[in-house]
Each structure stands twice: as C-alpha cells, then as structure tokens.
C-alpha cells in the first residue's frame, strides 16, 4: 500500500502520540510509586525512631534504677519514674503509628506485658533497696529475672524493627520493578521523546535524592540508638568459638583504658589480661559453656588495665549451640564493678578487723580457729593457740591516759605482726587481750617465737605526753591442740589456764600442762576464767 507523505506523517505523529501517551502513563505511575515509597520510608523512619525511643526509655529506666540501687540517691529515682511515663507515652504513640499493620499490633500486644513485668521487677528491686538495703536488692537482681524480662523485650523490639524493614523492602522491590519497566519504555522512545525523557530523568533524580535523604536520616537514627547503647556504660563482645574470632566493642576496650585502635580483636587480648588468681575460675566457666554443659555466663573477676592496675568486671553472656550441643558463639557484655567491689572489701574489712589495731576481731578469729581445728584434726598436723595479756596495762591507762594506752596497743600489734608468719592468725579480743593461732606449729616452737616477741616488747620504751618514759611486759599462755579438745571454747579455756599460770610470774610464756594445775584450787581457775570471759564480753 502506497502511503502519502501526509499519511506517513500523520501515522508517525499518531505513533509518537501513542509512545508519548505510554511514556506519560508510565511516568505518572512511576512518580506515584516513588512518592509512595518516600512516604513509606518516612513512615518507617518514624516507626523505627519510636521503637528505638521506647527501647532507650526502657534502658534509661533500668540505668536509673541501677543508679538508685547502688547510690540510694533520690535523683535517680525521680528519673526512673520519669522514664516510666515516657515508656507509656511512647508505647501509645507507636501503637497509633502501626495501627494499619496487624503483625505489628500483635507484636506490641506481646511487648506490653513484658515491659510491664520488667518495670514491676525494677520497682521490686527499688522497694527492696528502700526497705531492706543494698544487699537484699543485689540478691534479688542476681536472680536474673530482670535480665530475662529485658532480653525478652529486646527480642520483641528487634522483631518489630525487622517486620517494619521487611515491609519497606517489599514495597521498594515493587517500586524497583516498575521503575525498570519505565526505563525500558524510555529506551524505546528515547529518539522521539528525548526532551520528555530528560524531564522525567530530572524528576526521578529528585525523587531518588529525597529517598536517599530519608535513608540517611534513618541511618542517623540507628546511630543514635547505638550511642544510647554505649551510654549504658557496658562493653559488648561477640565470640565465634568455632573460628576463634571475637569482636570487642570500643566501650569494652575503654573500660581497660584503651582506644579502639590500640587493642586488636583477638581472644588473647581478653584472656591474657585476666588476673592470675582468677584465670582458673573463668576458664572453668568458659570451658563448661563451650562444651555445652551451660549456656549462660556470669562471672566476676579482675582484668588488667592499661595503667597496670586491675579492675573488677562483671562479665555476662549467652551461648548459641551447634547441633552437637557445643557452643558455636558466645556474646555478652562487660561492666566495670570496681567501685562496688572496693566498697564490699571495705565493709568486709570493717566487719572482720579490730578498728584500733587492724588485727582480726574476735568473731573473725573464732571463725578461722574453727576451720583451723577441723583442718588440723583431718590432716593430723599440730595447731597451737596463744592468749596474750599485757602486764599492768591498766596502770598505764590510769597513770598516763588512754592516748598512751592506745599507742601501747598499736606498738604491741606491730610487734606481733613482725614476729609472726604469714600463715599465723592474730586478733585483738578487746582491752589488752590478744589471741594468736599457729597452724602446723607445736607448742615448743611457738614458745620460741613468743619469747622473741616478749623480749622485743620488754625492750620497747614509751614516752608519755609529759616527757616521762615507761615500759611494760606481756604474758603468754600457750596450748597445743589434742584429741580431747573438741570445741574452740575448750581450746580457749586451756590456753587461758596456761595464761593464768604465767600471770603468777608475769613476762613469761607458759605452755599448758595439767601437772602444774594440780596445785591450783579449781575455784581459783574458775574465778579467773569467769573474769576473763566478762572482760571479753565488755
């Protein structure tokens, strides 16, 4: 068929119009999809930011609760209740944002009771701290109920975020497919509609730019969450056991005084810094987890700081297991608990040592003596007990005052420390009475040690506030453990009897011997022991 020029032009024009129509239609659909995609990204950003805000508020509540538990300061408690209010508000706002997503609503319905349970556990720990003190609160926290609730909440948070990202991914995939179709139409009509193509390309670039801007804001939101996680002051670690690869977070390294690039992500960087006294205990725990006998790690031990000192840390972790039950991966957190440990050590020292002399107090020595007697009988090694009493100490106090009396007690304590061995135990029972326990040592050898202490005290001259000088001596009663001595009280009574015999002469070391006691009236010894017990009780 012969076509005229006009018909060909008209047909070509109609073809161009058809292509323009198709391109226009495809362009319109692509623009609408991009607009929807941008809205979806913005909505997803809002949802993820609200999820992160809810998670951070829950973490803030936990941190403020921990601050109150440790310090007892009401400021932490006020912030804790403020965090609770924020949690309720952010939960309601999040529920409104995901109202059109049944899956998200279902997850939120699961999350709410978990958060409520977590808040109740935090409140319970606070109540214990207020009513029963720090030890009761720490004991409750140590049960792990709070951590389990928090872990469950975090898992639901991750499900919420994952579902939101999954929805966004599906929408974006659909948009990408349609964009590909639009691009093919652009190629087919490029020579005819180059101007329209350039305009559409400009529109596409603008829409892509807006989308990238939203994604950048979303990335910053994720970074804010990471910073909030760092704000908890815990270091994170992740150990792939099978390949022996490990990740140590910057905060983990900073707890030990290192910058991120100053410490490599190798297991030896961790294990080589464990205090020698703690290595066996930590190794046993990790071996049990790697073998699959346990899945939860919780250990308190010391790690070497960059400055050479050791810091107490609390290491928590959980294991993922292989098909054979062995651990394939262990991940957890590291907290610096040095301050708490130092406070515990101070409290323990005050509870077990005499305030003036720094020697053990009576309660601690009795506990140690009970263990020493049990060990001596079980392993059949000698054990000797000594009671020491300063001669005429009351006259020193009455004549020169308690300041000199305290100086005498401190000096005598120092002489005892210098004259005894590391394994020996020394305590002040009150007043001028001291007690010493000598493991693996018979009475005759103890007498040699005590004679040196006695002579050193005898040679010590004390100067009073008025410039006068004075001296004094001490008497020691020694008893060696025998099979017929069954209790610490019986042990003390026999050492006390030896002291009574020594007090007749003063400035001597007297070893318990029943033969010498036959010449002493029993009532006289009984009266002496009663007086000693009353003096100890005072």
Short mmCIF file of C-alpha atoms in Angstrom, two decimals:
data_model
loop_
_atom_site.label_atom_id
_atom_site.label_comp_id
_atom_site.label_asym_id
_atom_site.label_seq_id
_atom_site.Cartn_x
_atom_site.Cartn_y
_atom_site.Cartn_z
CA UNK A 1 0.00 0.00 0.00
CA UNK A 2 1.31 3.38 -1.08
CA UNK A 3 1.12 5.96 1.72
CA UNK A 4 1.16 9.64 1.04
CA UNK A 5 3.54 11.87 2.83
CA UNK A 6 0.74 13.35 4.85
CA UNK A 7 -0.46 9.88 5.89
CA UNK A 8 3.02 8.80 6.86
CA UNK A 9 3.48 11.97 8.85
CA UNK A 10 0.07 11.53 10.40
CA UNK A 11 0.78 7.88 11.18
CA UNK A 12 4.15 8.78 12.57
CA UNK A 13 2.55 11.56 14.59
CA UNK A 14 -0.03 9.08 15.89
CA UNK A 15 2.80 6.70 16.75
CA UNK A 16 4.61 9.46 18.57
CA UNK A 17 1.42 10.37 20.40
CA UNK A 18 0.96 6.71 21.36
CA UNK A 19 4.53 6.50 22.64
CA UNK A 20 4.12 9.78 24.47
CA UNK A 21 0.89 8.51 25.98
CA UNK A 22 2.52 5.29 27.14
CA UNK A 23 5.53 7.15 28.48
CA UNK A 24 3.28 9.68 30.16
CA UNK A 25 1.22 6.92 31.75
CA UNK A 26 4.34 5.01 32.83
CA UNK A 27 5.86 8.23 34.12
CA UNK A 28 2.74 9.00 36.11
CA UNK A 29 2.69 5.53 37.68
CA UNK A 30 6.42 5.67 38.44
CA UNK A 31 6.11 9.07 40.10
CA UNK A 32 3.22 7.86 42.26
CA UNK A 33 5.20 4.79 43.27
CA UNK A 34 8.21 6.91 44.16
CA UNK A 35 6.02 9.24 46.20
CA UNK A 36 4.50 6.24 47.98
CA UNK A 37 7.99 4.85 48.56
CA UNK A 38 9.15 8.15 50.05
CA UNK A 39 6.11 8.17 52.31
CA UNK A 40 6.79 4.59 53.32
CA UNK A 41 10.41 5.42 54.14
CA UNK A 42 9.28 8.40 56.21
CA UNK A 43 6.69 6.28 57.99
CA UNK A 44 9.23 3.52 58.57
CA UNK A 45 11.67 6.07 59.96
CA UNK A 46 9.03 7.33 62.35
CA UNK A 47 8.18 3.80 63.46
CA UNK A 48 11.84 2.79 63.91
CA UNK A 49 12.64 6.02 65.76
CA UNK A 50 9.68 5.42 68.06
CA UNK A 51 10.77 1.80 68.64
CA UNK A 52 14.29 2.99 69.44
CA UNK A 53 12.90 5.75 71.70
CA UNK A 54 10.78 3.20 73.58
CA UNK A 55 13.80 0.91 73.93
CA UNK A 56 16.06 3.73 75.11
CA UNK A 57 13.44 4.83 77.67
CA UNK A 58 13.29 1.27 78.98
CA UNK A 59 17.09 1.23 79.14
CA UNK A 60 17.04 4.63 80.90
CA UNK A 61 14.62 3.21 83.47
CA UNK A 62 17.00 0.29 84.05
CA UNK A 63 20.06 2.57 84.32
CA UNK A 64 18.32 4.99 86.71
CA UNK A 65 17.08 2.05 88.79
CA UNK A 66 20.62 0.68 88.92
CA UNK A 67 21.91 4.11 89.91
CA UNK A 68 19.42 4.26 92.78
CA UNK A 69 20.19 0.70 93.87
CA UNK A 70 23.93 1.47 94.04
CA UNK A 71 23.88 5.03 95.42
CA UNK A 72 20.46 5.41 97.02
CA UNK A 73 20.25 8.96 95.61
CA UNK A 74 16.63 10.13 95.03
CA UNK A 75 17.58 11.91 91.75
CA UNK A 76 17.95 8.52 90.13
CA UNK A 77 14.52 7.50 91.47
CA UNK A 78 12.88 10.64 90.03
CA UNK A 79 14.43 9.96 86.64
CA UNK A 80 13.28 6.34 86.91
CA UNK A 81 9.63 7.38 87.31
CA UNK A 82 10.00 9.93 84.50
CA UNK A 83 11.32 7.13 82.26
CA UNK A 84 8.22 5.06 83.16
CA UNK A 85 5.96 7.88 81.99
CA UNK A 86 7.94 8.20 78.77
CA UNK A 87 7.57 4.45 78.17
CA UNK A 88 3.77 4.65 78.43
CA UNK A 89 3.54 7.69 76.13
CA UNK A 90 5.91 6.26 73.52
CA UNK A 91 4.11 2.91 73.55
CA UNK A 92 0.77 4.59 72.79
CA UNK A 93 2.33 6.72 70.04
CA UNK A 94 3.94 3.63 68.50
CA UNK A 95 0.64 1.79 68.56
CA UNK A 96 -1.01 4.64 66.64
CA UNK A 97 1.78 4.63 64.04
CA UNK A 98 1.43 0.89 63.27
CA UNK A 99 -2.36 0.78 63.53
CA UNK A 100 -2.66 -0.43 59.92
CA UNK A 101 -0.24 -3.34 60.42
CA UNK A 102 -1.83 -6.37 62.20
CA UNK A 103 1.54 -8.07 62.66
CA UNK A 104 2.99 -5.03 64.41
CA UNK A 105 -0.12 -4.72 66.61
CA UNK A 106 0.27 -8.39 67.56
CA UNK A 107 3.93 -7.87 68.48
CA UNK A 108 3.05 -4.76 70.50
CA UNK A 109 0.39 -6.76 72.38
CA UNK A 110 3.13 -9.25 73.27
CA UNK A 111 5.57 -6.48 74.19
CA UNK A 112 3.34 -4.56 76.60
CA UNK A 113 3.10 -7.27 79.33
CA UNK A 114 6.86 -7.90 79.01
CA UNK A 115 7.59 -4.19 79.58
CA UNK A 116 5.12 -4.11 82.45
CA UNK A 117 6.77 -7.17 84.00
CA UNK A 118 10.21 -5.57 83.57
CA UNK A 119 9.03 -2.34 85.27
CA UNK A 120 7.49 -4.38 88.10
CA UNK A 121 10.82 -6.19 88.64
CA UNK A 122 12.68 -2.87 88.64
CA UNK A 123 10.15 -1.47 91.17
CA UNK A 124 10.56 -4.57 93.33
CA UNK A 125 14.34 -4.14 93.44
CA UNK A 126 13.87 -0.45 94.38
CA UNK A 127 11.44 -1.43 97.15
CA UNK A 128 13.97 -3.95 98.50
CA UNK A 129 16.68 -1.27 98.39
CA UNK A 130 14.48 1.17 100.29
CA UNK A 131 13.19 -1.30 102.89
CA UNK A 132 15.97 -3.88 103.31
CA UNK A 133 19.08 -2.23 101.93
CA UNK A 134 21.60 -2.78 99.14
CA UNK A 135 22.42 -6.49 99.81
CA UNK A 136 18.76 -7.53 99.51
CA UNK A 137 18.35 -5.58 96.28
CA UNK A 138 21.56 -7.02 94.80
CA UNK A 139 20.48 -10.52 95.79
CA UNK A 140 17.15 -10.05 94.02
CA UNK A 141 18.87 -8.63 90.92
CA UNK A 142 21.26 -11.58 90.95
CA UNK A 143 18.31 -14.00 90.42
CA UNK A 144 18.36 -12.97 86.73
CA UNK A 145 14.58 -12.35 86.49
CA UNK A 146 15.10 -8.74 85.41
CA UNK A 147 17.66 -9.70 82.77
CA UNK A 148 15.34 -12.37 81.34
CA UNK A 149 12.49 -9.84 81.04
CA UNK A 150 14.79 -7.28 79.42
CA UNK A 151 16.14 -9.89 76.97
CA UNK A 152 12.59 -10.84 76.02
CA UNK A 153 11.69 -7.18 75.50
CA UNK A 154 14.78 -6.62 73.36
CA UNK A 155 13.88 -9.64 71.23
CA UNK A 156 10.42 -8.20 70.61
CA UNK A 157 11.95 -4.81 69.77
CA UNK A 158 14.10 -6.50 67.15
CA UNK A 159 11.06 -8.32 65.72
CA UNK A 160 9.18 -5.01 65.44
CA UNK A 161 12.09 -3.38 63.62
CA UNK A 162 12.64 -6.41 61.39
CA UNK A 163 8.97 -6.53 60.37
CA UNK A 164 8.96 -2.80 59.56
CA UNK A 165 12.10 -3.14 57.44
CA UNK A 166 10.64 -6.20 55.73
CA UNK A 167 7.51 -4.28 54.74
CA UNK A 168 9.68 -1.44 53.44
CA UNK A 169 11.83 -3.89 51.47
CA UNK A 170 8.77 -5.44 49.79
CA UNK A 171 7.42 -2.03 48.82
CA UNK A 172 10.78 -0.94 47.47
CA UNK A 173 11.11 -4.14 45.42
CA UNK A 174 7.77 -3.42 43.76
CA UNK A 175 8.82 0.15 43.05
CA UNK A 176 12.13 -1.02 41.59
CA UNK A 177 10.37 -3.45 39.25
CA UNK A 178 8.04 -0.76 37.97
CA UNK A 179 10.94 1.66 37.59
CA UNK A 180 12.65 -0.91 35.37
CA UNK A 181 9.60 -1.10 33.13
CA UNK A 182 9.50 2.68 32.88
CA UNK A 183 13.18 2.75 31.98
CA UNK A 184 12.64 0.27 29.10
CA UNK A 185 9.89 2.46 27.73
CA UNK A 186 12.24 5.41 27.92
CA UNK A 187 14.82 3.48 25.82
CA UNK A 188 12.20 2.58 23.15
CA UNK A 189 11.03 6.16 22.76
CA UNK A 190 14.32 7.91 23.54
CA UNK A 191 14.91 9.23 19.98
CA UNK A 192 11.34 10.56 19.74
CA UNK A 193 10.80 11.95 23.24
CA UNK A 194 14.30 12.95 24.39
CA UNK A 195 13.02 16.12 25.99
CA UNK A 196 10.35 14.26 27.98
CA UNK A 197 12.97 11.68 28.97
CA UNK A 198 15.25 14.40 30.35
CA UNK A 199 12.38 15.95 32.28
CA UNK A 200 11.38 12.56 33.67
CA UNK A 201 15.03 11.79 34.48
CA UNK A 202 15.19 15.02 36.45
CA UNK A 203 12.06 14.05 38.34
CA UNK A 204 13.44 10.57 39.06
CA UNK A 205 16.73 12.01 40.30
CA UNK A 206 14.89 14.40 42.56
CA UNK A 207 12.77 11.59 43.99
CA UNK A 208 15.87 9.39 44.48
CA UNK A 209 17.58 12.27 46.26
CA UNK A 210 14.65 12.63 48.62
CA UNK A 211 14.68 8.91 49.24
CA UNK A 212 18.41 8.90 49.98
CA UNK A 213 17.88 11.80 52.36
CA UNK A 214 15.25 9.80 54.24
CA UNK A 215 17.52 6.76 54.33
CA UNK A 216 20.36 8.91 55.68
CA UNK A 217 18.07 10.16 58.42
CA UNK A 218 17.15 6.55 59.15
CA UNK A 219 20.85 5.65 59.38
CA UNK A 220 21.44 8.51 61.81
CA UNK A 221 18.53 7.26 63.87
CA UNK A 222 20.22 3.86 64.07
CA UNK A 223 23.46 5.56 65.10
CA UNK A 224 21.60 7.38 67.87
CA UNK A 225 20.43 4.01 69.13
CA UNK A 226 23.99 2.71 69.10
CA UNK A 227 25.12 5.77 71.08
CA UNK A 228 22.31 5.18 73.55
CA UNK A 229 23.50 1.58 73.95
CA UNK A 230 27.01 2.86 74.63
CA UNK A 231 25.56 5.19 77.23
CA UNK A 232 24.70 2.21 79.41
CA UNK A 233 28.43 2.04 80.20
CA UNK A 234 28.69 -1.65 79.29
CA UNK A 235 31.21 -3.06 76.85
CA UNK A 236 29.91 -5.55 74.26
CA UNK A 237 31.69 -8.66 72.98
CA UNK A 238 30.87 -11.38 70.45
CA UNK A 239 32.98 -14.54 70.25
CA UNK A 240 32.67 -17.02 67.35
CA UNK A 241 34.01 -20.06 69.14
CA UNK A 242 34.43 -22.32 66.10
CA UNK A 243 36.67 -19.85 64.24
CA UNK A 244 38.02 -18.21 67.43
CA UNK A 245 37.13 -14.79 66.06
CA UNK A 246 35.98 -12.15 68.52
CA UNK A 247 34.58 -8.63 68.44
CA UNK A 248 35.36 -6.29 71.33
CA UNK A 249 33.40 -3.04 71.27
CA UNK A 250 35.13 0.34 71.74
CA UNK A 251 33.47 0.64 75.16
CA UNK A 252 34.81 -2.81 76.14
CA UNK A 253 38.32 -1.58 75.37
CA UNK A 254 37.83 1.79 77.06
CA UNK A 255 36.92 0.06 80.34
CA UNK A 256 40.56 -1.12 80.34
CA UNK A 257 41.87 2.30 79.28
CA UNK A 258 42.45 1.58 75.58
CA UNK A 259 41.29 3.36 72.44
CA UNK A 260 39.57 1.22 69.81
CA UNK A 261 42.65 1.07 67.56
CA UNK A 262 45.02 0.33 70.46
CA UNK A 263 43.64 -3.16 71.05
CA UNK A 264 43.11 -5.83 68.39
CA UNK A 265 40.02 -8.03 68.23
CA UNK A 266 41.81 -11.19 69.35
CA UNK A 267 40.86 -13.53 72.18
CA UNK A 268 44.30 -13.27 73.75
CA UNK A 269 43.69 -9.53 74.28
CA UNK A 270 40.94 -10.63 76.69
CA UNK A 271 42.29 -13.78 78.29
CA UNK A 272 45.88 -12.57 78.75
CA UNK A 273 44.62 -9.73 80.96
CA UNK A 274 42.74 -11.91 83.47
CA UNK A 275 44.24 -11.77 86.96
CA UNK A 276 46.32 -14.91 87.66
CA UNK A 277 44.19 -15.73 90.71
CA UNK A 278 41.01 -15.62 88.60
CA UNK A 279 42.20 -17.50 85.50
CA UNK A 280 41.18 -20.99 86.68
CA UNK A 281 37.65 -19.96 87.69
CA UNK A 282 36.98 -18.05 84.48
CA UNK A 283 38.49 -20.82 82.34
CA UNK A 284 36.29 -23.44 84.02
CA UNK A 285 33.16 -21.39 83.32
CA UNK A 286 34.08 -20.81 79.67
CA UNK A 287 35.04 -24.48 79.17
CA UNK A 288 31.67 -25.56 80.56
CA UNK A 289 29.88 -23.22 78.16
CA UNK A 290 31.98 -24.26 75.15
CA UNK A 291 31.29 -27.92 75.96
CA UNK A 292 27.55 -27.24 76.10
CA UNK A 293 27.18 -28.02 79.81
CA UNK A 294 25.94 -24.46 80.40
CA UNK A 295 24.68 -21.68 78.12
CA UNK A 296 24.73 -18.69 80.50
CA UNK A 297 27.95 -16.97 81.52
CA UNK A 298 28.08 -14.77 84.60
CA UNK A 299 31.43 -14.18 86.24
CA UNK A 300 33.09 -11.53 88.40
CA UNK A 301 36.85 -11.29 88.04
CA UNK A 302 39.72 -8.87 87.51
CA UNK A 303 41.15 -7.60 84.22
CA UNK A 304 44.43 -5.73 83.84
CA UNK A 305 44.06 -2.05 82.98
CA UNK A 306 46.36 -0.15 80.66
CA UNK A 307 47.90 1.61 83.68
CA UNK A 308 48.90 -1.76 85.18
CA UNK A 309 46.19 -1.89 87.85
CA UNK A 310 43.38 -4.44 87.91
CA UNK A 311 39.71 -3.59 87.50
CA UNK A 312 36.86 -5.74 88.77
CA UNK A 313 34.39 -6.57 85.99
CA UNK A 314 31.08 -8.37 85.70
CA UNK A 315 31.01 -10.48 82.55
CA UNK A 316 27.64 -11.71 81.30
CA UNK A 317 26.99 -13.74 78.17
CA UNK A 318 24.83 -16.34 76.47
CA UNK A 319 25.80 -19.10 74.04
CA UNK A 320 24.37 -20.28 70.73
CA UNK A 321 24.95 -24.01 70.23
CA UNK A 322 25.80 -26.35 67.35
CA UNK A 323 23.84 -29.47 66.52
CA UNK A 324 26.13 -31.49 68.80
CA UNK A 325 25.35 -29.23 71.75
CA UNK A 326 28.70 -27.42 71.84
CA UNK A 327 28.81 -23.62 71.75
CA UNK A 328 29.25 -22.05 68.32
CA UNK A 329 29.06 -18.47 69.52
CA UNK A 330 29.01 -16.61 72.82
CA UNK A 331 28.03 -12.95 73.11
CA UNK A 332 27.56 -10.68 76.07
CA UNK A 333 28.52 -7.54 77.95
CA UNK A 334 31.26 -6.36 80.30
CA UNK A 335 30.58 -3.98 83.22
CA UNK A 336 33.11 -2.20 85.43
CA UNK A 337 32.21 -3.10 89.06
CA UNK A 338 35.46 -1.96 90.66
CA UNK A 339 33.74 0.64 92.86
CA UNK A 340 31.23 -1.89 94.18
CA UNK A 341 33.95 -4.43 94.89
CA UNK A 342 36.07 -1.88 96.75
CA UNK A 343 33.08 -0.91 98.88
CA UNK A 344 32.37 -4.58 99.62
CA UNK A 345 36.01 -5.09 100.63
CA UNK A 346 35.86 -2.06 102.93
CA UNK A 347 32.69 -3.36 104.58
CA UNK A 348 34.19 -6.83 104.95
CA UNK A 349 37.38 -5.39 106.46
CA UNK A 350 35.39 -3.34 108.99
CA UNK A 351 33.32 -6.39 109.91
CA UNK A 352 36.36 -8.67 110.46
CA UNK A 353 39.09 -6.41 111.87
CA UNK A 354 39.68 -4.50 115.08
CA UNK A 355 39.26 -0.77 114.50
CA UNK A 356 42.31 0.34 116.50
CA UNK A 357 44.99 -2.24 115.73
CA UNK A 358 43.91 -3.61 112.34
CA UNK A 359 44.20 -7.19 113.65
CA UNK A 360 41.31 -9.63 113.30
CA UNK A 361 38.43 -9.13 115.71
CA UNK A 362 37.12 -11.84 118.00
CA UNK A 363 34.31 -13.04 115.68
CA UNK A 364 36.63 -13.47 112.69
CA UNK A 365 39.30 -15.26 114.70
CA UNK A 366 36.74 -17.68 116.17
CA UNK A 367 35.57 -18.48 112.64
CA UNK A 368 39.16 -19.00 111.45
CA UNK A 369 40.02 -21.07 114.53
CA UNK A 370 37.08 -23.42 113.93
CA UNK A 371 38.31 -24.07 110.38
CA UNK A 372 41.92 -24.46 111.54
CA UNK A 373 40.92 -27.03 114.20
CA UNK A 374 38.96 -29.02 111.64
CA UNK A 375 41.88 -28.99 109.17
CA UNK A 376 44.43 -29.92 111.85
CA UNK A 377 42.43 -32.92 113.01
CA UNK A 378 41.68 -34.04 109.46
CA UNK A 379 45.27 -33.78 108.22
CA UNK A 380 46.90 -34.55 111.59
CA UNK A 381 49.21 -31.52 111.81
CA UNK A 382 49.97 -29.60 115.04
CA UNK A 383 47.99 -26.48 115.93
CA UNK A 384 48.75 -24.13 118.83
CA UNK A 385 46.64 -21.40 120.40
CA UNK A 386 48.04 -18.47 122.39
CA UNK A 387 46.34 -15.91 124.62
CA UNK A 388 48.46 -12.84 125.39
CA UNK A 389 47.83 -10.25 128.08
CA UNK A 390 49.75 -7.02 128.74
CA UNK A 391 51.06 -6.87 132.30
CA UNK A 392 49.81 -3.91 134.38
CA UNK A 393 48.26 -2.28 131.32
CA UNK A 394 45.50 -0.77 133.47
CA UNK A 395 48.14 1.17 135.42
CA UNK A 396 49.45 2.64 132.15
CA UNK A 397 45.97 3.79 131.19
CA UNK A 398 45.16 5.15 134.64
CA UNK A 399 48.51 6.90 135.07
CA UNK A 400 49.25 8.28 131.62
CA UNK A 401 45.86 8.26 129.88
CA UNK A 402 44.22 6.37 127.02
CA UNK A 403 46.31 8.04 124.31
CA UNK A 404 49.43 6.31 125.57
CA UNK A 405 47.39 3.16 126.16
CA UNK A 406 46.33 3.15 122.51
CA UNK A 407 49.95 3.74 121.47
CA UNK A 408 50.99 0.71 123.52
CA UNK A 409 48.29 -1.45 121.91
CA UNK A 410 49.32 -0.32 118.41
CA UNK A 411 53.01 -0.96 119.13
CA UNK A 412 52.30 -4.40 120.54
CA UNK A 413 50.17 -5.22 117.49
CA UNK A 414 53.02 -4.18 115.21
CA UNK A 415 55.48 -6.35 117.17
CA UNK A 416 53.09 -9.30 116.82
CA UNK A 417 52.81 -8.80 113.05
CA UNK A 418 56.58 -8.58 112.64
CA UNK A 419 57.20 -11.59 114.86
CA UNK A 420 54.68 -13.98 113.30
CA UNK A 421 54.45 -15.68 109.92
CA UNK A 422 52.02 -15.09 107.06
CA UNK A 423 50.05 -18.23 107.85
CA UNK A 424 49.65 -17.32 111.55
CA UNK A 425 46.50 -15.54 112.74
CA UNK A 426 46.42 -12.67 115.21
CA UNK A 427 43.44 -10.92 116.77
CA UNK A 428 42.61 -8.43 119.48
CA UNK A 429 39.87 -9.68 121.75
CA UNK A 430 39.33 -6.35 123.46
CA UNK A 431 41.18 -4.35 126.08
CA UNK A 432 44.75 -5.62 126.38
CA UNK A 433 43.95 -9.23 125.48
CA UNK A 434 45.25 -10.71 122.22
CA UNK A 435 44.93 -14.13 120.64
CA UNK A 436 47.24 -15.89 118.19
CA UNK A 437 46.75 -19.12 116.21
CA UNK A 438 49.78 -21.01 114.87
CA UNK A 439 48.96 -23.72 112.27
CA UNK A 440 51.50 -26.51 111.63
CA UNK A 441 53.39 -25.47 114.78
CA UNK A 442 53.86 -27.37 118.08
CA UNK A 443 53.75 -25.51 121.38
CA UNK A 444 57.53 -25.62 121.99
CA UNK A 445 58.26 -23.92 118.68
CA UNK A 446 55.55 -21.35 119.41
CA UNK A 447 57.26 -20.61 122.72
CA UNK A 448 60.44 -19.70 120.82
CA UNK A 449 58.52 -17.29 118.58
CA UNK A 450 56.69 -15.74 121.51
CA UNK A 451 59.86 -15.27 123.55
CA UNK A 452 61.22 -13.07 120.78
CA UNK A 453 58.00 -11.03 120.77
CA UNK A 454 58.03 -10.82 124.56
CA UNK A 455 61.64 -9.59 124.71
CA UNK A 456 61.07 -7.02 121.97
CA UNK A 457 58.13 -5.55 123.89
CA UNK A 458 60.16 -5.60 127.10
CA UNK A 459 62.91 -3.58 125.40
CA UNK A 460 60.49 -1.01 123.97
CA UNK A 461 60.40 2.33 125.77
CA UNK A 462 57.28 4.52 125.56
CA UNK A 463 57.38 8.28 126.02
CA UNK A 464 54.42 9.99 127.69
CA UNK A 465 52.98 13.40 126.79
CA UNK A 466 54.87 14.95 129.71
CA UNK A 467 58.21 13.56 128.53
CA UNK A 468 58.38 10.68 131.00
CA UNK A 469 59.27 7.19 129.84
CA UNK A 470 57.79 3.85 130.76
CA UNK A 471 57.79 0.25 129.64
CA UNK A 472 55.72 -2.85 130.19
CA UNK A 473 55.72 -6.58 129.54
CA UNK A 474 53.33 -9.26 128.34
CA UNK A 475 52.42 -12.75 129.45
CA UNK A 476 51.52 -15.55 127.03
CA UNK A 477 49.54 -18.74 127.64
CA UNK A 478 50.01 -21.48 125.01
CA UNK A 479 48.04 -24.65 124.39
CA UNK A 480 48.57 -27.25 121.67
CA UNK A 481 45.51 -28.96 120.16
CA UNK A 482 44.97 -32.51 121.49
CA UNK A 483 42.34 -35.13 120.53
CA UNK A 484 40.35 -34.49 123.71
CA UNK A 485 39.81 -30.80 122.80
CA UNK A 486 36.57 -30.81 120.83
CA UNK A 487 35.47 -27.18 120.63
CA UNK A 488 37.11 -23.75 120.32
CA UNK A 489 35.73 -22.91 123.77
CA UNK A 490 37.63 -25.83 125.34
CA UNK A 491 40.74 -24.80 123.42
CA UNK A 492 40.47 -21.24 124.77
CA UNK A 493 39.89 -22.42 128.34
CA UNK A 494 43.10 -24.45 128.35
CA UNK A 495 45.11 -21.60 126.81
CA UNK A 496 43.52 -19.32 129.43
CA UNK A 497 44.62 -21.67 132.19
CA UNK A 498 48.16 -21.53 130.85
CA UNK A 499 47.91 -17.72 130.85
CA UNK A 500 46.74 -17.84 134.46
CA UNK A 501 49.81 -19.84 135.43
CA UNK A 502 52.04 -17.41 133.52
CA UNK A 503 50.43 -14.41 135.23
CA UNK A 504 51.81 -15.63 138.55
CA UNK A 505 55.27 -14.71 137.30
CA UNK A 506 54.40 -12.22 134.50
CA UNK A 507 56.58 -11.53 131.46
CA UNK A 508 56.75 -15.20 130.53
CA UNK A 509 55.47 -17.75 128.03
CA UNK A 510 53.66 -20.60 129.75
CA UNK A 511 52.67 -23.84 127.98
CA UNK A 512 49.57 -25.63 129.21
CA UNK A 513 50.38 -28.58 131.47
CA UNK A 514 47.83 -30.34 133.65
CA UNK A 515 50.52 -31.38 136.13
CA UNK A 516 51.17 -27.78 137.17
CA UNK A 517 47.47 -27.12 137.53
CA UNK A 518 47.05 -29.80 140.20
CA UNK A 519 48.46 -27.43 142.82
CA UNK A 520 45.92 -24.73 141.92
CA UNK A 521 42.49 -24.76 143.51
CA UNK A 522 39.79 -25.33 140.81
CA UNK A 523 37.72 -22.45 142.14
CA UNK A 524 40.66 -20.13 141.68
CA UNK A 525 40.96 -21.11 138.00
CA UNK A 526 37.20 -20.93 137.54
CA UNK A 527 37.09 -17.44 139.02
CA UNK A 528 39.95 -16.35 136.72
CA UNK A 529 38.18 -17.71 133.63
CA UNK A 530 34.91 -16.04 134.61
CA UNK A 531 36.69 -12.71 134.95
CA UNK A 532 38.34 -13.18 131.55
CA UNK A 533 35.02 -14.00 129.87
CA UNK A 534 33.36 -10.96 131.43
CA UNK A 535 36.25 -8.78 130.25
CA UNK A 536 35.92 -10.14 126.71
CA UNK A 537 32.16 -9.53 126.69
CA UNK A 538 32.74 -5.93 127.77
#
